[in-house]
mmCIF file of C-alpha atoms and ligand atoms in Angstrom:
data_model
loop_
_atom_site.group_PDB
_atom_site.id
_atom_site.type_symbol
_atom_site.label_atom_id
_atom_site.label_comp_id
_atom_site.label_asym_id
_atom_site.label_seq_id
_atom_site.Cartn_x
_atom_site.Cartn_y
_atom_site.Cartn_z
ATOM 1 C CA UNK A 168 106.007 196.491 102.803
ATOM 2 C CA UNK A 169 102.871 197.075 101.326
ATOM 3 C CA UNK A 170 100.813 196.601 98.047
ATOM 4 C CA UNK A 171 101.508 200.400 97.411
ATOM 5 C CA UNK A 172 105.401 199.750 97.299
ATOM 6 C CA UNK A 173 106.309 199.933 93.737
ATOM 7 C CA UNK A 174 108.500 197.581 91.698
ATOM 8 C CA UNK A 175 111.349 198.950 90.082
ATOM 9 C CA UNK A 176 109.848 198.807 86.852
ATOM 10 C CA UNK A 177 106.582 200.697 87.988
ATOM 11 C CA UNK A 178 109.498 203.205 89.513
ATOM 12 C CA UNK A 179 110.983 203.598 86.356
ATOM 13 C CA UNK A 180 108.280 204.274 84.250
ATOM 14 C CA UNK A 181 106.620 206.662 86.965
ATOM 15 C CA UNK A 182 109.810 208.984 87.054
ATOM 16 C CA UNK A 183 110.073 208.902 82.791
ATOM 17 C CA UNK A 184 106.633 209.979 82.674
ATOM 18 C CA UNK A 185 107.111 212.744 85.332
ATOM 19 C CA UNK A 186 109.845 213.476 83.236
ATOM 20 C CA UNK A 187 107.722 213.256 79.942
ATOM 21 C CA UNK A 188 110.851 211.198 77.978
ATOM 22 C CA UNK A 189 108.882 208.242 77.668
ATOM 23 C CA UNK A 190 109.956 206.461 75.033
ATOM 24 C CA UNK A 191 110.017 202.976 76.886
ATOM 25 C CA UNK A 192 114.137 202.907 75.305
ATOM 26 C CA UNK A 193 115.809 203.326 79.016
ATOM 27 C CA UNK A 194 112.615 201.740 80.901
ATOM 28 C CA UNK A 195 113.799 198.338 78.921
ATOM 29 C CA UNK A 196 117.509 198.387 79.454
ATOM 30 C CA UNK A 197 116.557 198.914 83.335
ATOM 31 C CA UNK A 198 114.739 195.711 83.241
ATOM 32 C CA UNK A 199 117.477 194.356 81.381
ATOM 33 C CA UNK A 200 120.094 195.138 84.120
ATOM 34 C CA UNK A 201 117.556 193.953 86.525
ATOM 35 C CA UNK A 202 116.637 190.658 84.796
ATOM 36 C CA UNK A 203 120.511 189.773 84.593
ATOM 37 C CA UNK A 204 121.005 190.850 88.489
ATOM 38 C CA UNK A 205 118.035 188.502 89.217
ATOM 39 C CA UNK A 206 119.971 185.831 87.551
ATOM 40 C CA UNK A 207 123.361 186.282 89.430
ATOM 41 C CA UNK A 208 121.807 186.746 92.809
ATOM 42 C CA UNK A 209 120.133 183.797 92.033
ATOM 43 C CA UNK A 210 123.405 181.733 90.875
ATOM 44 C CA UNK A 211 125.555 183.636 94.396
ATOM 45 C CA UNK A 212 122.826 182.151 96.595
ATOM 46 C CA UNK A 213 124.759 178.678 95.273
ATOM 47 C CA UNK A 214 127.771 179.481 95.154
ATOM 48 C CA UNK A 215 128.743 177.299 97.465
ATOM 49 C CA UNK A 216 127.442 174.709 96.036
ATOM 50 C CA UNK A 217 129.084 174.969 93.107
ATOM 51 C CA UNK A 218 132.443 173.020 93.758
ATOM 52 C CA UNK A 219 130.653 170.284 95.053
ATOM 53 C CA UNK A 220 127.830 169.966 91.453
ATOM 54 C CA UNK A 221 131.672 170.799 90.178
ATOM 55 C CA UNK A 222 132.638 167.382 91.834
ATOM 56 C CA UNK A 223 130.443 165.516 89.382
ATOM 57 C CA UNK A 224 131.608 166.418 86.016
ATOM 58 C CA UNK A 225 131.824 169.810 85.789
ATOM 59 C CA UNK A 226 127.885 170.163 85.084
ATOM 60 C CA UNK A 227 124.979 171.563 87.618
ATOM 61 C CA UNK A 228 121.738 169.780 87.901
ATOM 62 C CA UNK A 229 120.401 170.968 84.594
ATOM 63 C CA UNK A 230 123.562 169.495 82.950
ATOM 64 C CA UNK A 231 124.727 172.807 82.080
ATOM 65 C CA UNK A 232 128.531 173.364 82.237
ATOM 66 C CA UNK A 233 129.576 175.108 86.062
ATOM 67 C CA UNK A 234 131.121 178.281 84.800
ATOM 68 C CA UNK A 235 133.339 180.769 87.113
ATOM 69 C CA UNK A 236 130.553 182.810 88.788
ATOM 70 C CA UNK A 237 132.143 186.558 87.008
ATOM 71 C CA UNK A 238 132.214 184.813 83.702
ATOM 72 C CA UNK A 239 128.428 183.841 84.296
ATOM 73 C CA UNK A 240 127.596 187.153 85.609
ATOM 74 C CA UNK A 241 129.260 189.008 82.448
ATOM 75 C CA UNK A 242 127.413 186.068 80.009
ATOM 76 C CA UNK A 243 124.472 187.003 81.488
ATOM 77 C CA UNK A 244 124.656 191.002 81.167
ATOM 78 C CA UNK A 245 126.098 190.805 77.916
ATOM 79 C CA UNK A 246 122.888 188.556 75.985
ATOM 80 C CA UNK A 247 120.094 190.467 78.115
ATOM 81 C CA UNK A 248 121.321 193.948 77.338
ATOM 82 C CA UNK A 249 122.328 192.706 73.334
ATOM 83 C CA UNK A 250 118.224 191.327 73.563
ATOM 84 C CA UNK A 251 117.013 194.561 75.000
ATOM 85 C CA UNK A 252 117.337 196.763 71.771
ATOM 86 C CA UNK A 253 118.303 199.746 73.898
ATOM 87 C CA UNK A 254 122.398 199.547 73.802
ATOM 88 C CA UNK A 255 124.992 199.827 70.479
ATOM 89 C CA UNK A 256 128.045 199.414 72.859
ATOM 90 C CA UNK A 257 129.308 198.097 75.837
ATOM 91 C CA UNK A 258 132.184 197.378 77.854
ATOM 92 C CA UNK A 259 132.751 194.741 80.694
ATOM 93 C CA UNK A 260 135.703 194.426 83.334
ATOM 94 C CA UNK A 261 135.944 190.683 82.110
ATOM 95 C CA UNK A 262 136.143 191.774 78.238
ATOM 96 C CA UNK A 263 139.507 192.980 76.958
ATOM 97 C CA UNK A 264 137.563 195.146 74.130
ATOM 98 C CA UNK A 265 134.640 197.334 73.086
ATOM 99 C CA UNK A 266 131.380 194.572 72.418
ATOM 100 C CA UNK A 267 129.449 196.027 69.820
ATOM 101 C CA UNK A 268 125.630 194.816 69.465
ATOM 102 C CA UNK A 269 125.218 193.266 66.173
ATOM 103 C CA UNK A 270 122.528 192.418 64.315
ATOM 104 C CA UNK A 271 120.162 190.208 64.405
ATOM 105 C CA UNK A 272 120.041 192.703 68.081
ATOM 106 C CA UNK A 273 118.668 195.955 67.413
ATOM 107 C CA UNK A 274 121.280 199.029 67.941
ATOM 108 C CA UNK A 275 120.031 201.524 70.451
ATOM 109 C CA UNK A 276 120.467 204.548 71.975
ATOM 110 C CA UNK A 277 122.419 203.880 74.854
ATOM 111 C CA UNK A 278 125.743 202.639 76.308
ATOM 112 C CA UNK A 279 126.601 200.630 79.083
ATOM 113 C CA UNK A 280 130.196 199.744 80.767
ATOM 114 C CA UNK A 281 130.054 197.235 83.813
ATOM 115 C CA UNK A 282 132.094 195.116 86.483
ATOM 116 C CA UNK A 283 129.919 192.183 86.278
ATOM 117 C CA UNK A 284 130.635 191.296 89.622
ATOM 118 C CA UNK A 285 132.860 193.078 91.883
ATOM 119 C CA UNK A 286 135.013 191.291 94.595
ATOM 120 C CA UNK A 287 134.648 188.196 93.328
ATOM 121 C CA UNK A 288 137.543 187.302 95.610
ATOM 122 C CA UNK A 289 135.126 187.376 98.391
ATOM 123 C CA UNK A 290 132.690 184.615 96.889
ATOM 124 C CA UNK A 291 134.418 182.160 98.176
ATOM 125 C CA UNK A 292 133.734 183.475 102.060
ATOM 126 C CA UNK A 293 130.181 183.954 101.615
ATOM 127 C CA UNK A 294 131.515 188.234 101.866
ATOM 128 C CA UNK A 295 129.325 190.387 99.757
ATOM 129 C CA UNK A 296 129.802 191.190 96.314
ATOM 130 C CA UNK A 297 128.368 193.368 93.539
ATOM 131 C CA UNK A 298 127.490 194.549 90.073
ATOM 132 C CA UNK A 299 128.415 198.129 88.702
ATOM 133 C CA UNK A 300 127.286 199.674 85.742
ATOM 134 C CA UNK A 301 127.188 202.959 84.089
ATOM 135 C CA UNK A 302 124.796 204.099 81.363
ATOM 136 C CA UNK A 303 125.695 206.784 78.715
ATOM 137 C CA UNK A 304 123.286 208.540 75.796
ATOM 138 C CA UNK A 305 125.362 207.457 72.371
ATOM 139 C CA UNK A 306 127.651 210.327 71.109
ATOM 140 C CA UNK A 307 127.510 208.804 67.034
ATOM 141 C CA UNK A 308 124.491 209.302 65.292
ATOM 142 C CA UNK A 309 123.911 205.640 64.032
ATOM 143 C CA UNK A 310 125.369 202.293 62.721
ATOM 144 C CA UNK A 311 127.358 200.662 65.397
ATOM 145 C CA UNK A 312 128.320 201.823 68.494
ATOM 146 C CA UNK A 313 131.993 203.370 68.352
ATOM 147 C CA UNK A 314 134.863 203.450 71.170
ATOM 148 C CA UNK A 315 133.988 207.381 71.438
ATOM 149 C CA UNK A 316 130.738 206.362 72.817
ATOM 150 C CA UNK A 317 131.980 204.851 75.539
ATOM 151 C CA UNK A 318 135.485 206.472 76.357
ATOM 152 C CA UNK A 319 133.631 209.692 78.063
ATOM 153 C CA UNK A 320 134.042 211.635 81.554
ATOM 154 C CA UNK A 321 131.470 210.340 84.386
ATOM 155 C CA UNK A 322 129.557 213.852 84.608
ATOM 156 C CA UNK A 323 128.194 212.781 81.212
ATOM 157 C CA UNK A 324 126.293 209.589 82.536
ATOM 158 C CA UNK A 325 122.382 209.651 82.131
ATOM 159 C CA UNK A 326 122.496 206.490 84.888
ATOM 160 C CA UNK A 327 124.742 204.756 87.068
ATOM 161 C CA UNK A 328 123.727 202.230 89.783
ATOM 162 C CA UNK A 329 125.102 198.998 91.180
ATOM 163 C CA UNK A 330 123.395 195.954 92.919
ATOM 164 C CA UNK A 331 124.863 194.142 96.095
ATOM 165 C CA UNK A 332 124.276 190.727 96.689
ATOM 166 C CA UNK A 333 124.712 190.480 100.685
ATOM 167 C CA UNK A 334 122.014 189.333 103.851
ATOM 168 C CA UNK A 335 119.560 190.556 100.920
ATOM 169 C CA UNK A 336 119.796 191.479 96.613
ATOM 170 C CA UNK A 337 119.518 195.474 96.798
ATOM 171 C CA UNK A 338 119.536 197.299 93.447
ATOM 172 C CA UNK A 339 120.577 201.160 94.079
ATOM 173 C CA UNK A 340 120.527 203.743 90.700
ATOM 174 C CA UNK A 341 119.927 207.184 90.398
ATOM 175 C CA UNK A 342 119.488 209.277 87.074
ATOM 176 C CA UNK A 343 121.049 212.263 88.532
ATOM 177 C CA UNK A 344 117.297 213.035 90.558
ATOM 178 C CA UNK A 345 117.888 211.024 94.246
ATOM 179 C CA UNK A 346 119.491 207.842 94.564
ATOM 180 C CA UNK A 347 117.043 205.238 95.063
ATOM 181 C CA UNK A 348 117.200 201.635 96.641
ATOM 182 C CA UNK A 349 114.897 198.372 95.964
ATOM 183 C CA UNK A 350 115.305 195.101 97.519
ATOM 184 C CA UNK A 351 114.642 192.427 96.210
ATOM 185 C CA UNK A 352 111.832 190.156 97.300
ATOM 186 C CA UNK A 353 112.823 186.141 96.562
ATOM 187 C CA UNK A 354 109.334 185.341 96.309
ATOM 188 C CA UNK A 355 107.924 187.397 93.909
ATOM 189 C CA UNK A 356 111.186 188.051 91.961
ATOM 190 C CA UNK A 357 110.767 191.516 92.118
ATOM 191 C CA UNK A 358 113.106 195.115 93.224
ATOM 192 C CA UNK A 359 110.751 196.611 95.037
ATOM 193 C CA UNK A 360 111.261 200.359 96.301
ATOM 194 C CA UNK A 361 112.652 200.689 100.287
ATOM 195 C CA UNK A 362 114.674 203.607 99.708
ATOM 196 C CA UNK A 363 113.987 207.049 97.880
ATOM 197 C CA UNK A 364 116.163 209.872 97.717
ATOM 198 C CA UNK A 365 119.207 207.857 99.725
ATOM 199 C CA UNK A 366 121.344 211.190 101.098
ATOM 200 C CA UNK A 367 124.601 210.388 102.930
ATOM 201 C CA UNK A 368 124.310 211.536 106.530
ATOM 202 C CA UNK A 369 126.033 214.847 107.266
ATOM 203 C CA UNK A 370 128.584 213.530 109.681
ATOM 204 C CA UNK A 371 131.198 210.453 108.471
ATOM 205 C CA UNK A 372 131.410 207.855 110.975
ATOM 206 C CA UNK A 373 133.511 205.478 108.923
ATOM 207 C CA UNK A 374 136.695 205.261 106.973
ATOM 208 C CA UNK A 375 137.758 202.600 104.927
ATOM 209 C CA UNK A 376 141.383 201.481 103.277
ATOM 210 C CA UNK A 377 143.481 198.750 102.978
ATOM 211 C CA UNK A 378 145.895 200.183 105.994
ATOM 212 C CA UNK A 379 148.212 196.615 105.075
ATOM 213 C CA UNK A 380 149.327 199.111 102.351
ATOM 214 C CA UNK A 381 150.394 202.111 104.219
ATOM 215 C CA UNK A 382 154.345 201.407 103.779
ATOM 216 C CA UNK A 383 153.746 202.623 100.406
ATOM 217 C CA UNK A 384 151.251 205.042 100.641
ATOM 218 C CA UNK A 385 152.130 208.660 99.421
ATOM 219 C CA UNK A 386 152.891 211.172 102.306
ATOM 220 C CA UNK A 387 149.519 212.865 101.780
ATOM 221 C CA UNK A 388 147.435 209.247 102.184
ATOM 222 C CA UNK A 389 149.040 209.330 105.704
ATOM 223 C CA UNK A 390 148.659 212.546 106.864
ATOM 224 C CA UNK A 391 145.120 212.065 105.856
ATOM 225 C CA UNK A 392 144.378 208.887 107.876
ATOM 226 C CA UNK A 393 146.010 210.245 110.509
ATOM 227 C CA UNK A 394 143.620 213.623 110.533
ATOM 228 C CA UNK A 395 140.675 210.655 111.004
ATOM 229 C CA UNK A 396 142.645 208.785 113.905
ATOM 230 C CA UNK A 397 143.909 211.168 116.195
ATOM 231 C CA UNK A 398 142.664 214.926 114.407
ATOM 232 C CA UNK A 399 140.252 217.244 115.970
ATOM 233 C CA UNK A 400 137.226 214.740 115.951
ATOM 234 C CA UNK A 401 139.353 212.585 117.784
ATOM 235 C CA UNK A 402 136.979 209.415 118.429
ATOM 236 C CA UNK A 403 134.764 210.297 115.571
ATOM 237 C CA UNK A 404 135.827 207.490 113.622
ATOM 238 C CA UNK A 405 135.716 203.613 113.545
ATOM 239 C CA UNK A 406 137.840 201.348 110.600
ATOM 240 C CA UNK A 407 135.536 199.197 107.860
ATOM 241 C CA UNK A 408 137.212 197.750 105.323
ATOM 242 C CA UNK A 409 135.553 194.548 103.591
ATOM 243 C CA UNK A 410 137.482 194.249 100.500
ATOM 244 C CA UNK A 411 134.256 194.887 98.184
ATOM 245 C CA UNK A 412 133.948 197.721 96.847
ATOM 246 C CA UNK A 413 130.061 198.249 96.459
ATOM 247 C CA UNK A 414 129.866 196.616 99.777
ATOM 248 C CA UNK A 415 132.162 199.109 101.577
ATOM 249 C CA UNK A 416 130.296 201.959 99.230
ATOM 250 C CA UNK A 417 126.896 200.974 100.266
ATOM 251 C CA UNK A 418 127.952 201.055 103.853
ATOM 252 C CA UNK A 419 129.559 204.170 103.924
ATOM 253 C CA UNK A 420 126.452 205.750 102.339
ATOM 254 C CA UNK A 421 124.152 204.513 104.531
ATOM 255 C CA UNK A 422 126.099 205.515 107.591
ATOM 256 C CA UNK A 423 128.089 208.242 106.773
ATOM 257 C CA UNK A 424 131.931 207.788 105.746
ATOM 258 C CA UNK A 425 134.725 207.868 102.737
ATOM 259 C CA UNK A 426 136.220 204.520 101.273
ATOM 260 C CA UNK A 427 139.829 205.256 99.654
ATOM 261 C CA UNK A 428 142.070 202.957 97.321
ATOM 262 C CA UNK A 429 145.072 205.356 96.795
ATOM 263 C CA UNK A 430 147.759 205.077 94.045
ATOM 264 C CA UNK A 431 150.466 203.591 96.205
ATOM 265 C CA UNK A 432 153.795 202.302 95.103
ATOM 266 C CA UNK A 433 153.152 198.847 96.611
ATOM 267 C CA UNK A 434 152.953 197.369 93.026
ATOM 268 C CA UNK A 435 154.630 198.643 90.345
ATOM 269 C CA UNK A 436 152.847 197.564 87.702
ATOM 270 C CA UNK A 437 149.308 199.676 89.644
ATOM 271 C CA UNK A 438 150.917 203.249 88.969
ATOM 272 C CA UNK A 439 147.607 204.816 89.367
ATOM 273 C CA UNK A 440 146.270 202.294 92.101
ATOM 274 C CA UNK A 441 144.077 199.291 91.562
ATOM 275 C CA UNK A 442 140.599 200.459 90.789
ATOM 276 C CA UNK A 443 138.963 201.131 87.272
ATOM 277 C CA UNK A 444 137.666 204.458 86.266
ATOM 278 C CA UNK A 445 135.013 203.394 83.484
ATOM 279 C CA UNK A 446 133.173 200.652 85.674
ATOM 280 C CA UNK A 447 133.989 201.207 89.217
ATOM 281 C CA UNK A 448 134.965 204.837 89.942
ATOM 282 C CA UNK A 449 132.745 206.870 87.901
ATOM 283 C CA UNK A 450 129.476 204.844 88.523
ATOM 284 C CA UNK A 451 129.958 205.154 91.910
ATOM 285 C CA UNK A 452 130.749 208.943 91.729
ATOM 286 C CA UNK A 453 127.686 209.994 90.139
ATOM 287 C CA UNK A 454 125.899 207.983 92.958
ATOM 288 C CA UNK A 455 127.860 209.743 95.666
ATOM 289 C CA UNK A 456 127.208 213.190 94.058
ATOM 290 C CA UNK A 457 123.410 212.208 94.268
ATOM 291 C CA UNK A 458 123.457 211.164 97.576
ATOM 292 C CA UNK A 459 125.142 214.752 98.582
ATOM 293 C CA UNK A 460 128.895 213.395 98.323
ATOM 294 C CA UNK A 461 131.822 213.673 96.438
ATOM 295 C CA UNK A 462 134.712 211.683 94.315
ATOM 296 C CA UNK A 463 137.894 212.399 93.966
ATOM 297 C CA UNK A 464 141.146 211.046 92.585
ATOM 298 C CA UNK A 465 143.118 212.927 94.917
ATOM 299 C CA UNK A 466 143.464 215.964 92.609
ATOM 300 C CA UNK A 467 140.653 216.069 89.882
ATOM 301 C CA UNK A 468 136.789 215.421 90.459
ATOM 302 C CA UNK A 469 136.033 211.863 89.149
ATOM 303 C CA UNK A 470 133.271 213.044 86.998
ATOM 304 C CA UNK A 471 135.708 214.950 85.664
ATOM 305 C CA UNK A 472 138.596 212.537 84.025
ATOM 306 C CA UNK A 473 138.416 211.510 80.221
ATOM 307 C CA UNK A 474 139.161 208.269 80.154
ATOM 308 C CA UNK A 475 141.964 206.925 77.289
ATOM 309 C CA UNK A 476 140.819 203.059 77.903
ATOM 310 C CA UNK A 477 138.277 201.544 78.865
ATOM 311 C CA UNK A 478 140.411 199.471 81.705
ATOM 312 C CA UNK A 479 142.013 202.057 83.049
ATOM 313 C CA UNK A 480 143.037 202.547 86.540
ATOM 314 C CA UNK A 481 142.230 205.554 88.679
ATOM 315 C CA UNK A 482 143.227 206.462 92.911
ATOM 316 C CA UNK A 483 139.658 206.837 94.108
ATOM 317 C CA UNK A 484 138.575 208.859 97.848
ATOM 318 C CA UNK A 485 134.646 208.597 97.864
ATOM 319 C CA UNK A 486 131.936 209.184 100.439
ATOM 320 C CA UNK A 487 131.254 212.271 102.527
ATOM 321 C CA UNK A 488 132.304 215.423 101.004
ATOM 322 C CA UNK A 489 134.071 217.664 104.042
ATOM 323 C CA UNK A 490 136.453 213.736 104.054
ATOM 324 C CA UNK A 491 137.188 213.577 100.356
ATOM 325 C CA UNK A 492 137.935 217.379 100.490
ATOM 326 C CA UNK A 493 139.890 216.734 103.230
ATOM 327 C CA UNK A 494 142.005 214.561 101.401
ATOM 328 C CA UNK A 495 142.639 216.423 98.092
ATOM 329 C CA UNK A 496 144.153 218.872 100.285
ATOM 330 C CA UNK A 497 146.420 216.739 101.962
ATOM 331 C CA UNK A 498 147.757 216.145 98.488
ATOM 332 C CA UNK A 499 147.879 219.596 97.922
ATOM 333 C CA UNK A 500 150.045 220.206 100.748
ATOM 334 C CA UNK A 501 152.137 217.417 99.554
ATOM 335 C CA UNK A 502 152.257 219.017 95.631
ATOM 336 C CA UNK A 503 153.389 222.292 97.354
ATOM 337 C CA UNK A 504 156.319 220.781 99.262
ATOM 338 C CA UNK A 505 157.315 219.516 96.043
ATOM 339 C CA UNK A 506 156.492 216.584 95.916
ATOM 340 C CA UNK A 507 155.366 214.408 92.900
ATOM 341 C CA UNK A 508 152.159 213.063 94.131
ATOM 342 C CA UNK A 509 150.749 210.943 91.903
ATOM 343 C CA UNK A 510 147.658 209.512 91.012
HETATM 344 P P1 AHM B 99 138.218 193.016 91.452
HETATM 345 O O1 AHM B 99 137.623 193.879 90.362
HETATM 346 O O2 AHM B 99 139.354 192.153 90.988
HETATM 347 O O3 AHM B 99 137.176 192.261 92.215
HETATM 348 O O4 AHM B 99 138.952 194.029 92.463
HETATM 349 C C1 AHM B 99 138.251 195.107 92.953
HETATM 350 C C2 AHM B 99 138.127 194.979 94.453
HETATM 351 C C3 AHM B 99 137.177 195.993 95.015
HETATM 352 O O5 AHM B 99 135.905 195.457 95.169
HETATM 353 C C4 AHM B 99 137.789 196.313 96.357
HETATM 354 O O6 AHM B 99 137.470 197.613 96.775
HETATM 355 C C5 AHM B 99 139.262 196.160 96.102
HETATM 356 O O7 AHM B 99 139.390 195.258 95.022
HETATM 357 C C6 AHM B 99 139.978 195.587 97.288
HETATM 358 O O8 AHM B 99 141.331 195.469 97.002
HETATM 359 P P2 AHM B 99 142.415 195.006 98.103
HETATM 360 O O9 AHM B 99 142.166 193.559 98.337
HETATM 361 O O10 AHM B 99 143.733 195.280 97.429
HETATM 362 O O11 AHM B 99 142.226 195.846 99.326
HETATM 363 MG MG1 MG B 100 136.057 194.993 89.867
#
């Protein structure tokens, strides 16, 4: 790393100036996202800590109240974007409705809809975990942000990105030009750049599922998995599954591979399989198309589905292209023996 790596910031305002849309609007809700992912990498570095400050009253060192480490991470995304002046709307996985920025905060131009932190189940095993967040240009013209603003199909994002907090902080976005990676340096409290234009490699090495579901997987999710196990590239595969989503995403776009969470019939009450379009799904899909990959819900594109909620669930197969391709025709097949399918 040298003194010519640039920060994030200096990234950011480079690329709007290439771009000549400088109006500084999206170059501060950036360094809001940033600022609040400094903040909960900072607080998962203690997590470990925290039952024991818990031990003594329910207060860390600084005699603040110890608060659940998703509810901190969605505090914390919520004030810095309301300060930033850049968003009228957002939506959070940990917030049952629309949060509107009100004055004294200053209404902007843009939209964001996160998953504060993703996996949290895996905080307590030290497991990496992650924020998503997508970023749309307001549909309504002014006064607060509406529900239209924010219930809109992925291929309309300006921004997506999501930051992992594993071995090291890593903040990955992409405005539809390259998906770019920054890491972040403890020291100086800074992203700075280790990865431009991130493109999946050509060949998948990887799958990834939850295979303790398969007795209720569709007919199409096995003849799928099967094609990877014992098909024509016999070999060509190896299993990771972590259980994190933006961990098992980065992976898999670093080395080549699809991650699937199919609609199953494991839980009744999941008819269209666990994951959330808004905050987990679409993000993640615009990255993956960036990268030179593809999202699917087994029929439709991602990018593609209008969203009626802001929770709602969709079947997601992400990662290499030829894979995800691979799979929507399995449930093809399945549609044309008659069967319902279902996502
Ligand atoms: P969460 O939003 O409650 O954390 O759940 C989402 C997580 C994803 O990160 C991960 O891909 C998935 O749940 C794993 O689910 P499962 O444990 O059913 O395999
Ligand atoms: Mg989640």
């Amino acid at each position: 790393m040298t003194h010519r790596t640039p920060t994030l910031a200096q990234f950011i305002t480079e690329k709007e100036h290439a771009l000549a849309v400088a109006t500084g609007e999206f170059a501060s809700l950036m360094s809001a996202i940033a600022l609040s992912t400094k903040l909960i990498s900072r607080e998962v570095n203690k997590a470990g800590l925290v039952d024991i400050l818990g031990l003594t009253g329910d207060r860390n060192i600084q005699g603040e109240q110890v608060q659940k480490l998703d509810l901190f991470a969605n505090d914390t995304l919520v004030r810095t974007l309301a300060r930033s002046g850049a968003v009228c709307i957002m939506g959070s996985e940990e917030v049952a409705d629309f949060i509107p920025v009100a004055p004294p905060h200053t209404c902007g131009r843009y939209v964001v809809v996160f998953d504060p932190l993703d996996g949290s189940s895996n905080i307590d095993v030290g497991a990496p975990i992650g924020t998503i967040f997508a970023i749309y240009r307001r549909r309504s013209s002014d006064g607060p942000g509406q529900a239209t603003d924010l219930l809109r199909p992925g291929r309309e994002q300006v921004a997506a990105g999501y930051v992992i907090y594993g071995s090291s902080t890593i903040f990955v976005y992409s405005t539809g030009e390259g998906v770019h990676a920054f890491t972040l340096d403890p020291s100086l409290g800074e992203f700075l750049l280790t990865d431009e234009g991130l493109r999946i490699p050509e060949q998948a090495r990887i799958y990834s599922i939850n295979d303790a579901n398969a007795p209720w997987w569709p007919p199409a999710v096995s003849h799928w998995v099967d094609g990877m196990r014992h098909g024509a590239g016999k070999g060509r595969y190896t299993a990771r599954y972590i259980g994190s989503l933006v961990a098992d995403f980065h992976r898999n776009l670093l080395r080549g591979g699809v991650f699937a969470y199919p609609a199953d019939t494991r839980d009744p009450a999941l008819p269209d399989g666990k994951l959330r379009l808004l905050y987990e799904a679409a993000p993640l899909a615009f990255l993956a198309r960036g990268a030179g990959g593809h999202a699917s819900d087994g029929y439709r594109d991602i990018l593609d589905i209008v969203p009626d909620s802001l929770h709602q669930r969709t079947a997601l197969f992400i990662g290499n292209r030829e894979e995800v391709e691979a799979a929507v025709a399995c449930y093809g097949q399945e549609t044309g023996r008659g069967s319902s399918g279902g996502s």
